[in-house]
Short mmCIF file of C-alpha atoms and ligand atoms in Angstrom, two decimals:
data_model
loop_
_atom_site.label_atom_id
_atom_site.label_comp_id
_atom_site.label_asym_id
_atom_site.label_seq_id
_atom_site.Cartn_x
_atom_site.Cartn_y
_atom_site.Cartn_z
CA UNK A 1 77.98 87.40 94.80
CA UNK A 2 81.60 86.46 94.76
CA UNK A 3 82.31 87.29 90.31
CA UNK A 4 80.04 90.35 89.42
CA UNK A 5 79.93 90.71 85.28
CA UNK A 6 81.51 94.19 84.71
CA UNK A 7 78.54 97.10 83.95
CA UNK A 8 78.30 97.68 80.28
CA UNK A 9 78.15 101.07 78.69
CA UNK A 10 74.27 102.15 78.76
CA UNK A 11 73.88 102.24 75.09
CA UNK A 12 75.06 98.66 74.93
CA UNK A 13 72.25 97.72 77.33
CA UNK A 14 69.73 99.18 75.14
CA UNK A 15 71.25 97.68 71.72
CA UNK A 16 70.95 94.21 73.90
CA UNK A 17 67.46 94.71 74.74
CA UNK A 18 66.40 96.08 71.49
CA UNK A 19 63.21 94.74 70.04
CA UNK A 20 63.84 91.52 68.36
CA UNK A 21 61.34 91.71 65.51
CA UNK A 22 61.21 95.53 64.67
CA UNK A 23 57.77 97.19 63.52
CA UNK A 24 56.36 97.23 59.97
CA UNK A 25 56.25 100.46 58.30
CA UNK A 26 53.00 101.19 56.49
CA UNK A 27 54.34 100.23 53.37
CA UNK A 28 55.41 96.88 54.37
CA UNK A 29 52.16 95.91 56.53
CA UNK A 30 50.38 96.68 53.51
CA UNK A 31 52.05 94.79 51.19
CA UNK A 32 52.30 91.84 53.68
CA UNK A 33 48.36 92.08 54.16
CA UNK A 34 47.80 91.73 50.36
CA UNK A 35 50.11 88.54 50.56
CA UNK A 36 47.15 86.65 52.76
CA UNK A 37 44.79 84.80 50.79
CA UNK A 38 42.08 85.16 53.02
CA UNK A 39 41.11 81.35 53.29
CA UNK A 40 37.76 80.44 53.63
CA UNK A 41 38.22 77.86 56.35
CA UNK A 42 40.96 80.27 58.60
CA UNK A 43 43.16 77.85 59.67
CA UNK A 44 45.17 80.71 61.36
CA UNK A 45 42.35 81.51 63.40
CA UNK A 46 41.40 78.06 64.54
CA UNK A 47 45.02 77.69 65.96
CA UNK A 48 44.83 81.07 67.67
CA UNK A 49 43.28 80.21 71.43
CA UNK A 50 41.10 83.34 71.19
CA UNK A 51 40.15 82.62 67.40
CA UNK A 52 40.93 86.21 66.22
CA UNK A 53 39.57 86.64 62.90
CA UNK A 54 42.63 87.03 61.26
CA UNK A 55 41.50 86.88 57.84
CA UNK A 56 39.26 89.94 58.34
CA UNK A 57 41.47 91.87 60.19
CA UNK A 58 44.53 91.50 57.57
CA UNK A 59 41.72 92.25 55.03
CA UNK A 60 40.81 95.79 56.57
CA UNK A 61 44.81 96.16 56.81
CA UNK A 62 44.76 96.01 53.21
CA UNK A 63 42.02 98.64 52.71
CA UNK A 64 43.80 101.12 55.18
CA UNK A 65 40.79 100.60 57.74
CA UNK A 66 42.96 100.46 60.55
CA UNK A 67 40.40 101.21 63.28
CA UNK A 68 38.56 98.73 62.11
CA UNK A 69 41.00 96.25 62.00
CA UNK A 70 42.12 96.93 65.96
CA UNK A 71 38.25 96.43 66.57
CA UNK A 72 38.51 92.81 64.81
CA UNK A 73 40.99 92.13 66.98
CA UNK A 74 39.71 93.35 70.30
CA UNK A 75 36.64 91.33 69.55
CA UNK A 76 38.31 88.54 70.74
CA UNK A 77 41.40 89.43 72.74
CA UNK A 78 41.75 92.01 75.13
CA UNK A 79 45.74 92.25 75.22
CA UNK A 80 46.61 91.73 71.99
CA UNK A 81 49.70 94.05 71.92
CA UNK A 82 51.29 91.71 74.57
CA UNK A 83 50.21 88.65 72.15
CA UNK A 84 51.56 90.27 69.05
CA UNK A 85 54.69 90.36 70.81
CA UNK A 86 55.20 87.41 73.10
CA UNK A 87 52.92 84.69 71.67
CA UNK A 88 54.63 81.71 70.17
CA UNK A 89 53.02 82.46 66.69
CA UNK A 90 55.39 79.72 65.06
CA UNK A 91 53.23 77.23 66.74
CA UNK A 92 50.24 79.17 67.01
CA UNK A 93 48.81 80.91 63.85
CA UNK A 94 51.69 81.13 61.84
CA UNK A 95 52.21 77.83 62.27
CA UNK A 96 49.06 77.30 61.03
CA UNK A 97 48.88 79.62 57.94
CA UNK A 98 48.43 77.43 54.58
CA UNK A 99 51.59 79.24 52.90
CA UNK A 100 53.54 76.64 55.44
CA UNK A 101 52.09 73.78 53.00
CA UNK A 102 53.16 75.53 50.05
CA UNK A 103 56.70 75.84 51.39
CA UNK A 104 56.80 79.43 51.36
CA UNK A 105 57.30 82.01 54.52
CA UNK A 106 53.82 82.21 56.15
CA UNK A 107 52.07 85.50 56.77
CA UNK A 108 54.04 87.28 59.76
CA UNK A 109 50.46 87.78 61.58
CA UNK A 110 51.87 88.37 64.77
CA UNK A 111 53.66 91.70 63.20
CA UNK A 112 50.66 92.60 61.47
CA UNK A 113 48.68 92.87 64.73
CA UNK A 114 51.14 94.43 66.30
CA UNK A 115 51.21 97.60 63.68
CA UNK A 116 47.04 97.64 64.03
CA UNK A 117 47.38 97.79 67.63
CA UNK A 118 50.62 100.31 68.04
CA UNK A 119 49.09 102.45 65.58
CA UNK A 120 45.57 102.35 67.62
CA UNK A 121 47.62 103.38 70.95
CA UNK A 122 49.46 106.23 68.59
CA UNK A 123 46.08 107.65 67.67
CA UNK A 124 45.37 108.00 71.39
CA UNK A 125 42.93 104.77 71.43
CA UNK A 126 39.89 105.98 69.82
CA UNK A 127 36.65 105.01 70.86
CA UNK A 128 35.66 102.24 68.80
CA UNK A 129 33.78 99.53 71.56
CA UNK A 130 29.95 100.07 72.57
CA UNK A 131 29.55 100.16 76.62
CA UNK A 132 26.16 99.61 77.98
CA UNK A 133 24.73 101.31 80.73
CA UNK A 134 25.66 100.52 84.52
CA UNK A 135 23.67 97.38 85.53
CA UNK A 136 23.94 97.70 89.40
CA UNK A 137 25.74 95.09 89.73
CA UNK A 138 29.49 94.85 90.27
CA UNK A 139 32.41 92.24 90.22
CA UNK A 140 35.85 92.11 92.28
CA UNK A 141 38.58 90.80 90.43
CA UNK A 142 41.77 89.08 91.75
CA UNK A 143 45.04 89.79 90.00
CA UNK A 144 45.82 92.23 87.14
CA UNK A 145 47.16 90.12 84.77
CA UNK A 146 45.97 89.07 81.31
CA UNK A 147 43.07 86.88 82.53
CA UNK A 148 42.08 89.67 85.07
CA UNK A 149 42.36 92.60 82.39
CA UNK A 150 40.44 90.35 79.86
CA UNK A 151 37.70 89.69 82.20
CA UNK A 152 37.46 93.35 83.74
CA UNK A 153 37.62 94.98 80.23
CA UNK A 154 34.29 92.42 78.71
CA UNK A 155 32.31 92.75 82.08
CA UNK A 156 32.82 96.79 82.12
CA UNK A 157 31.75 96.99 78.77
CA UNK A 158 28.43 94.80 79.59
CA UNK A 159 27.78 97.60 82.28
CA UNK A 160 29.00 95.89 85.28
CA UNK A 161 31.37 98.34 88.24
CA UNK A 162 34.59 96.34 87.92
CA UNK A 163 37.17 96.49 90.78
CA UNK A 164 40.74 94.70 90.22
CA UNK A 165 42.77 93.87 93.24
CA UNK A 166 46.38 93.85 92.38
CA UNK A 167 49.25 92.65 95.01
CA UNK A 168 52.25 94.36 93.24
CA UNK A 169 52.28 98.18 93.05
CA UNK A 170 52.79 98.21 89.17
CA UNK A 171 49.50 96.27 87.02
CA UNK A 172 49.73 94.01 84.45
CA UNK A 173 51.06 90.77 86.02
CA UNK A 174 53.19 88.77 84.40
CA UNK A 175 52.55 91.14 80.81
CA UNK A 176 54.18 93.66 82.87
CA UNK A 177 57.13 91.66 84.92
CA UNK A 178 57.62 88.10 83.31
CA UNK A 179 58.18 89.20 79.55
CA UNK A 180 61.89 89.43 78.23
CA UNK A 181 62.31 93.16 77.38
CA UNK A 182 63.77 92.33 73.92
CA UNK A 183 60.42 91.04 73.05
CA UNK A 184 58.05 93.58 74.97
CA UNK A 185 59.09 96.49 77.09
CA UNK A 186 56.76 97.44 80.44
CA UNK A 187 55.16 100.34 78.65
CA UNK A 188 53.45 98.18 76.21
CA UNK A 189 51.85 96.01 78.61
CA UNK A 190 50.88 99.55 80.80
CA UNK A 191 49.21 100.90 77.86
CA UNK A 192 46.69 97.58 77.58
CA UNK A 193 45.84 98.32 81.35
CA UNK A 194 45.14 102.44 80.66
CA UNK A 195 42.75 100.60 77.72
CA UNK A 196 40.89 98.52 80.28
CA UNK A 197 40.70 101.57 82.92
CA UNK A 198 39.41 103.45 80.22
CA UNK A 199 36.10 101.31 80.26
CA UNK A 200 35.92 102.59 83.93
CA UNK A 201 37.40 99.53 85.50
CA UNK A 202 39.10 100.81 88.79
CA UNK A 203 42.49 98.72 89.56
CA UNK A 204 43.66 98.98 93.35
CA UNK A 205 46.89 98.12 93.61
CA UNK A 206 49.20 97.08 96.75
CA UNK A 207 46.25 94.92 98.25
CA UNK A 208 46.72 91.32 99.00
CA UNK A 209 44.10 89.27 98.98
CA UNK A 210 44.03 86.55 101.47
CA UNK A 211 46.11 89.01 103.68
CA UNK A 212 44.95 92.46 104.40
CA UNK A 213 41.52 91.90 102.61
CA UNK A 214 40.04 88.50 102.72
CA UNK A 215 38.39 86.75 99.82
CA UNK A 216 34.87 86.77 102.21
CA UNK A 217 35.41 90.89 102.33
CA UNK A 218 34.98 90.64 98.40
CA UNK A 219 32.03 88.00 98.21
CA UNK A 220 30.10 90.48 100.43
CA UNK A 221 31.19 93.65 98.46
CA UNK A 222 30.63 91.96 94.75
CA UNK A 223 27.67 90.05 93.42
CA UNK A 224 30.89 87.99 91.69
CA UNK A 225 34.62 87.14 91.86
CA UNK A 226 36.54 86.63 89.29
CA UNK A 227 40.32 84.93 90.44
CA UNK A 228 42.76 85.56 87.84
CA UNK A 229 45.94 85.24 90.58
CA UNK A 230 48.42 83.32 88.10
CA UNK A 231 51.03 81.02 90.07
CA UNK A 232 53.08 81.60 92.75
CA UNK A 233 56.55 80.79 93.73
CA UNK A 234 59.29 78.50 91.88
CA UNK A 235 59.51 75.36 93.77
CA UNK A 236 62.76 74.58 96.05
CA UNK A 237 65.66 72.61 94.62
CA UNK A 238 66.04 70.90 97.17
CA UNK A 239 69.99 70.33 97.36
CA UNK A 240 72.72 71.67 99.52
CA UNK A 241 73.68 75.50 99.15
CA UNK A 242 70.50 76.78 97.70
CA UNK A 243 70.35 79.37 100.39
CA UNK A 244 73.84 81.03 99.31
CA UNK A 245 74.16 84.34 97.96
CA UNK A 246 73.60 84.35 94.46
CA UNK A 247 70.87 81.77 94.11
CA UNK A 248 67.87 83.39 92.61
CA UNK A 249 64.50 82.51 91.73
CA UNK A 250 64.19 82.84 87.30
CA UNK A 251 60.90 85.31 88.00
CA UNK A 252 62.77 87.40 90.64
CA UNK A 253 65.56 87.68 88.49
CA UNK A 254 63.40 88.71 85.53
CA UNK A 255 61.35 90.77 87.62
CA UNK A 256 64.42 92.87 88.14
CA UNK A 257 65.55 92.94 84.70
CA UNK A 258 62.14 94.47 83.66
CA UNK A 259 62.57 97.38 85.80
CA UNK A 260 64.76 98.27 83.06
CA UNK A 261 67.14 99.99 85.33
CA UNK A 262 70.28 97.44 84.18
CA UNK A 263 72.77 98.90 85.76
CA UNK A 264 70.97 98.16 88.93
CA UNK A 265 70.91 94.41 88.40
CA UNK A 266 74.15 92.48 89.53
CA UNK A 267 74.61 89.08 87.29
CA UNK A 268 77.38 86.62 87.93
CA UNK A 269 80.10 86.42 85.33
CA UNK A 270 79.77 82.98 85.19
CA UNK A 271 75.87 81.92 85.75
CA UNK A 272 73.80 78.72 85.57
CA UNK A 273 70.44 78.38 84.83
CA UNK A 274 68.44 75.18 86.04
CA UNK A 275 65.25 74.26 84.22
CA UNK A 276 64.66 74.57 80.07
CA UNK A 277 61.80 75.93 79.69
CA UNK A 278 60.62 79.50 77.81
CA UNK A 279 61.34 81.20 81.15
CA UNK A 280 64.73 79.44 81.32
CA UNK A 281 66.10 80.92 78.25
CA UNK A 282 64.62 84.20 78.81
CA UNK A 283 66.22 84.28 82.06
CA UNK A 284 69.78 82.83 80.48
CA UNK A 285 69.52 85.52 77.43
CA UNK A 286 68.87 88.28 79.90
CA UNK A 287 72.05 87.06 81.95
CA UNK A 288 74.24 86.99 78.76
CA UNK A 289 72.67 90.50 77.64
CA UNK A 290 73.30 92.13 80.89
CA UNK A 291 76.96 91.08 80.69
CA UNK A 292 77.56 87.61 82.11
CA UNK A 293 80.66 86.04 80.27
CA UNK A 294 79.25 82.37 80.36
CA UNK A 295 75.72 80.99 80.58
CA UNK A 296 74.92 77.32 81.08
CA UNK A 297 71.56 75.38 81.22
CA UNK A 298 71.26 72.61 82.90
CA UNK A 299 68.75 70.38 82.47
CA UNK A 300 67.91 66.85 83.54
CA UNK A 301 66.46 65.11 79.96
CA UNK A 302 67.54 65.79 76.60
CA UNK A 303 66.69 68.64 73.85
CA UNK A 304 63.72 66.56 73.01
CA UNK A 305 61.81 66.52 76.28
CA UNK A 306 62.63 70.39 76.91
CA UNK A 307 59.37 72.32 76.96
CA UNK A 308 60.93 75.65 75.48
CA UNK A 309 60.02 76.16 71.85
CA UNK A 310 62.49 75.89 69.14
CA UNK A 311 62.69 79.29 68.42
CA UNK A 312 63.43 80.10 71.80
CA UNK A 313 66.40 77.38 71.74
CA UNK A 314 67.71 78.80 68.57
CA UNK A 315 67.75 82.57 70.26
CA UNK A 316 69.66 80.86 73.12
CA UNK A 317 72.05 79.45 70.65
CA UNK A 318 72.63 82.64 69.09
CA UNK A 319 73.38 84.09 72.09
CA UNK A 320 76.00 81.83 73.12
CA UNK A 321 74.10 79.80 75.84
CA UNK A 322 76.16 76.34 76.17
CA UNK A 323 73.66 73.57 77.07
CA UNK A 324 74.13 70.76 79.71
CA UNK A 325 71.09 68.21 78.82
CA UNK A 326 70.81 64.96 80.80
CA UNK A 327 72.59 66.69 83.69
CA UNK A 328 70.95 67.38 87.19
CA UNK A 329 72.38 69.66 89.62
CA UNK A 330 73.49 67.76 92.91
CA UNK A 331 74.41 70.49 95.41
CA UNK A 332 75.55 74.26 95.00
CA UNK A 333 79.02 74.73 96.10
CA UNK A 334 80.34 77.85 97.71
CA UNK A 335 80.92 79.33 101.60
CA UNK A 336 78.83 82.28 101.73
CA UNK A 337 78.38 82.80 97.95
CA UNK A 338 77.84 80.56 94.98
CA UNK A 339 81.11 79.27 93.78
CA UNK A 340 80.04 76.26 92.04
CA UNK A 341 77.88 73.69 90.92
CA UNK A 342 78.16 70.13 91.15
CA UNK A 343 76.26 68.39 88.72
CA UNK A 344 75.38 64.57 87.74
CA UNK A 345 75.26 63.11 84.18
CA UNK A 346 71.88 61.67 83.76
CA UNK A 347 70.33 58.57 81.27
CA UNK A 348 66.77 58.30 80.58
CA UNK A 349 64.76 55.22 81.38
CA UNK A 350 62.47 53.24 78.86
CA UNK A 351 58.92 55.25 78.22
CA UNK A 352 56.76 54.67 81.07
CA UNK A 353 53.10 54.13 80.56
CA UNK A 354 52.40 57.52 80.01
CA UNK A 355 55.44 58.01 77.76
CA UNK A 356 57.60 60.13 80.03
CA UNK A 357 61.24 58.79 80.16
CA UNK A 358 62.14 59.17 83.81
CA UNK A 359 65.82 60.58 84.11
CA UNK A 360 68.38 58.55 86.33
CA UNK A 361 71.75 59.62 87.56
CA UNK A 362 74.74 57.77 85.98
CA UNK A 363 76.87 56.68 89.30
CA UNK A 364 80.30 58.01 89.30
CA UNK A 365 79.65 60.82 86.45
CA UNK A 366 79.63 64.02 88.93
CA UNK A 367 81.62 67.18 87.75
CA UNK A 368 81.82 70.95 88.90
CA UNK A 369 80.97 73.49 86.77
CA UNK A 370 82.52 76.94 87.85
CA UNK A 371 79.91 79.75 88.75
CA UNK A 372 78.94 82.45 90.42
CA UNK A 373 75.09 82.78 89.95
CA UNK A 374 72.53 80.03 90.01
CA UNK A 375 69.11 80.58 88.77
CA UNK A 376 66.31 78.68 89.33
CA UNK A 377 63.81 78.11 86.53
CA UNK A 378 61.99 74.68 87.35
CA UNK A 379 58.40 76.01 86.75
CA UNK A 380 56.17 77.51 89.45
CA UNK A 381 53.67 76.30 92.33
CA UNK A 382 50.27 76.82 92.52
CA UNK A 383 48.87 79.39 95.08
CA UNK A 384 47.53 76.09 96.61
CA UNK A 385 47.99 77.64 100.15
CA UNK A 386 45.87 80.88 99.07
CA UNK A 387 43.62 78.91 96.61
CA UNK A 388 42.62 76.12 99.46
CA UNK A 389 41.84 78.80 102.11
CA UNK A 390 38.73 80.14 99.76
CA UNK A 391 35.68 78.95 101.03
CA UNK A 392 33.89 76.25 98.85
CA UNK A 393 36.27 76.33 95.87
CA UNK A 394 37.68 72.81 94.79
CA UNK A 395 40.88 72.49 93.79
CA UNK A 396 42.72 69.54 92.02
CA UNK A 397 45.77 67.58 92.75
CA UNK A 398 48.42 69.86 91.08
CA UNK A 399 46.79 72.84 93.06
CA UNK A 400 44.72 74.32 90.37
CA UNK A 401 41.21 75.60 90.54
CA UNK A 402 38.70 73.11 89.37
CA UNK A 403 36.07 75.20 86.94
CA UNK A 404 33.36 74.60 84.73
CA UNK A 405 34.66 74.34 81.20
CA UNK A 406 32.06 76.26 79.25
CA UNK A 407 31.21 79.23 82.51
CA UNK A 408 34.48 79.15 84.64
CA UNK A 409 32.48 78.81 87.58
CA UNK A 410 34.21 77.25 90.37
CA UNK A 411 32.71 75.12 92.88
CA UNK A 412 31.54 78.29 94.90
CA UNK A 413 28.84 79.53 92.41
CA UNK A 414 29.79 82.96 93.22
CA UNK A 415 33.52 82.55 92.57
CA UNK A 416 35.24 82.13 88.83
CA UNK A 417 38.45 81.40 87.76
CA UNK A 418 40.81 81.32 84.71
CA UNK A 419 44.30 81.92 83.37
CA UNK A 420 47.39 79.75 85.05
CA UNK A 421 45.39 79.22 88.31
CA UNK A 422 43.27 76.71 86.51
CA UNK A 423 45.65 75.26 84.00
CA UNK A 424 49.10 75.25 85.94
CA UNK A 425 50.81 77.52 83.38
CA UNK A 426 50.16 78.36 79.61
CA UNK A 427 50.20 81.30 77.26
CA UNK A 428 49.37 84.64 78.06
CA UNK A 429 46.94 83.96 74.81
CA UNK A 430 44.94 81.27 76.77
CA UNK A 431 44.65 83.41 79.91
CA UNK A 432 43.57 86.35 77.63
CA UNK A 433 41.03 83.84 76.34
CA UNK A 434 39.87 82.43 79.33
CA UNK A 435 39.24 86.04 81.23
CA UNK A 436 36.91 86.88 78.42
CA UNK A 437 34.89 83.71 78.57
CA UNK A 438 34.67 83.67 82.53
CA UNK A 439 33.24 87.23 82.33
CA UNK A 440 30.50 85.80 79.76
CA UNK A 441 30.24 83.16 82.50
CA UNK A 442 29.74 85.84 85.10
CA UNK A 443 27.10 87.80 83.01
CA UNK A 444 25.28 84.51 82.29
CA UNK A 445 25.23 84.03 86.35
CA UNK A 446 24.03 87.10 87.27
CA UNK A 447 21.28 87.86 84.60
CA UNK A 448 19.98 84.71 85.64
CA UNK A 449 19.91 85.61 89.32
CA UNK A 450 18.26 88.65 88.12
CA UNK A 451 15.61 87.07 86.50
CA UNK A 452 14.86 84.87 89.39
CA UNK A 453 14.27 87.92 91.47
CA UNK A 454 11.84 89.24 89.24
FE1 LIG B 501 46.10 84.57 55.63
FE2 LIG B 501 47.66 82.44 56.16
FE3 LIG B 501 45.34 82.89 57.50
FE4 LIG B 501 45.31 82.08 55.08
S1 LIG B 501 45.96 80.99 56.70
S2 LIG B 501 43.85 83.64 55.96
S3 LIG B 501 46.92 82.67 54.22
S4 LIG B 501 47.22 84.07 57.49
#
């Protein structure tokens, strides 16, 4: 990289990456819990993709029954600490809280959930779950992200022998590696991994399924297999200069930041982030908090079409990120390393039949922004090469695994799937829900098989 931003003092990094929302004290949590109206139709619960019984867990906080509250949460969601810290609560549970209708602040459901689960971990994860005896069947799970962990936890408690295969050396998937540290530290994700392991789930790390071990081997070894492999690489921008030093994919960048060796992560003095999704905002704000003087987000549509949530957009603006809407990169300029990015202004066509407005370049509107680093954040591709190599598993045209919407069974009866590899990329909470539901699908399938064998 040509111009690297000067390193900050260690305490400055800690301040920059400190918790966005500090935890509740006991008194504050109880006071907030007492505000809850315990609505009979709980719109908050309906809005949560895992349908946590929110009014019940909040009621238990108000009566001081924190372990009972944790149990209520875990009955629906096996990664509730991650969800409490990383969920877009404004558009999910808190967005649905009836207090919004009254024009008052919604109940802080995310912070209350965090309070309960942090208390559970501080107490040393006391046993609050019933585990059925070993039923003699085993399940192999590919991927230790939220879907894999949820599926593993549920199956282990149902009496299955569960092995999770993880390519990375540290488990947890996106929960460990993909969430900005000011939202959640890696150690939080690892606590949730430890809980799942405490149910007897074996996690084998640095195992590349499809390379060192084939899915066929797993099918011979296990009675069923669950695919929770998430998504793969960011697609190429396919513009000149993409190979220059200083160009990096957003997830690779965020993963480096998540090691929390702040001083080892080089960031340019001026940084351009391509794309305006939630990952783009994470990458942009992290670059700024690592010391970049100026960070730009470049997006070819307008703020109306960007997929980043409103609160993420506001956070980025607060961090001083400059947005170039209706702007598309044309080429990355530089000899060996990035020196600038040539962009062109765009305009939106009339909406098509699906309501999408296609951006088209405005000829002669090219301009250059001087930058030292370009972060590509234009989404992720599915792992279609790997997935299409699995016998009798069918993919849709987007490269996502097709599953039965109730059982999560693929077109190969012994293989189930959930999370980003079936939906193309949603929230952690959706993956947690899929993993739990798929475990129930696997249990029903293997129970039926056992009846047939008798
Ligand atoms: Fe409580 Fe709000 Fe849910 Fe009603 S909608 S139960 S007030 S959190």
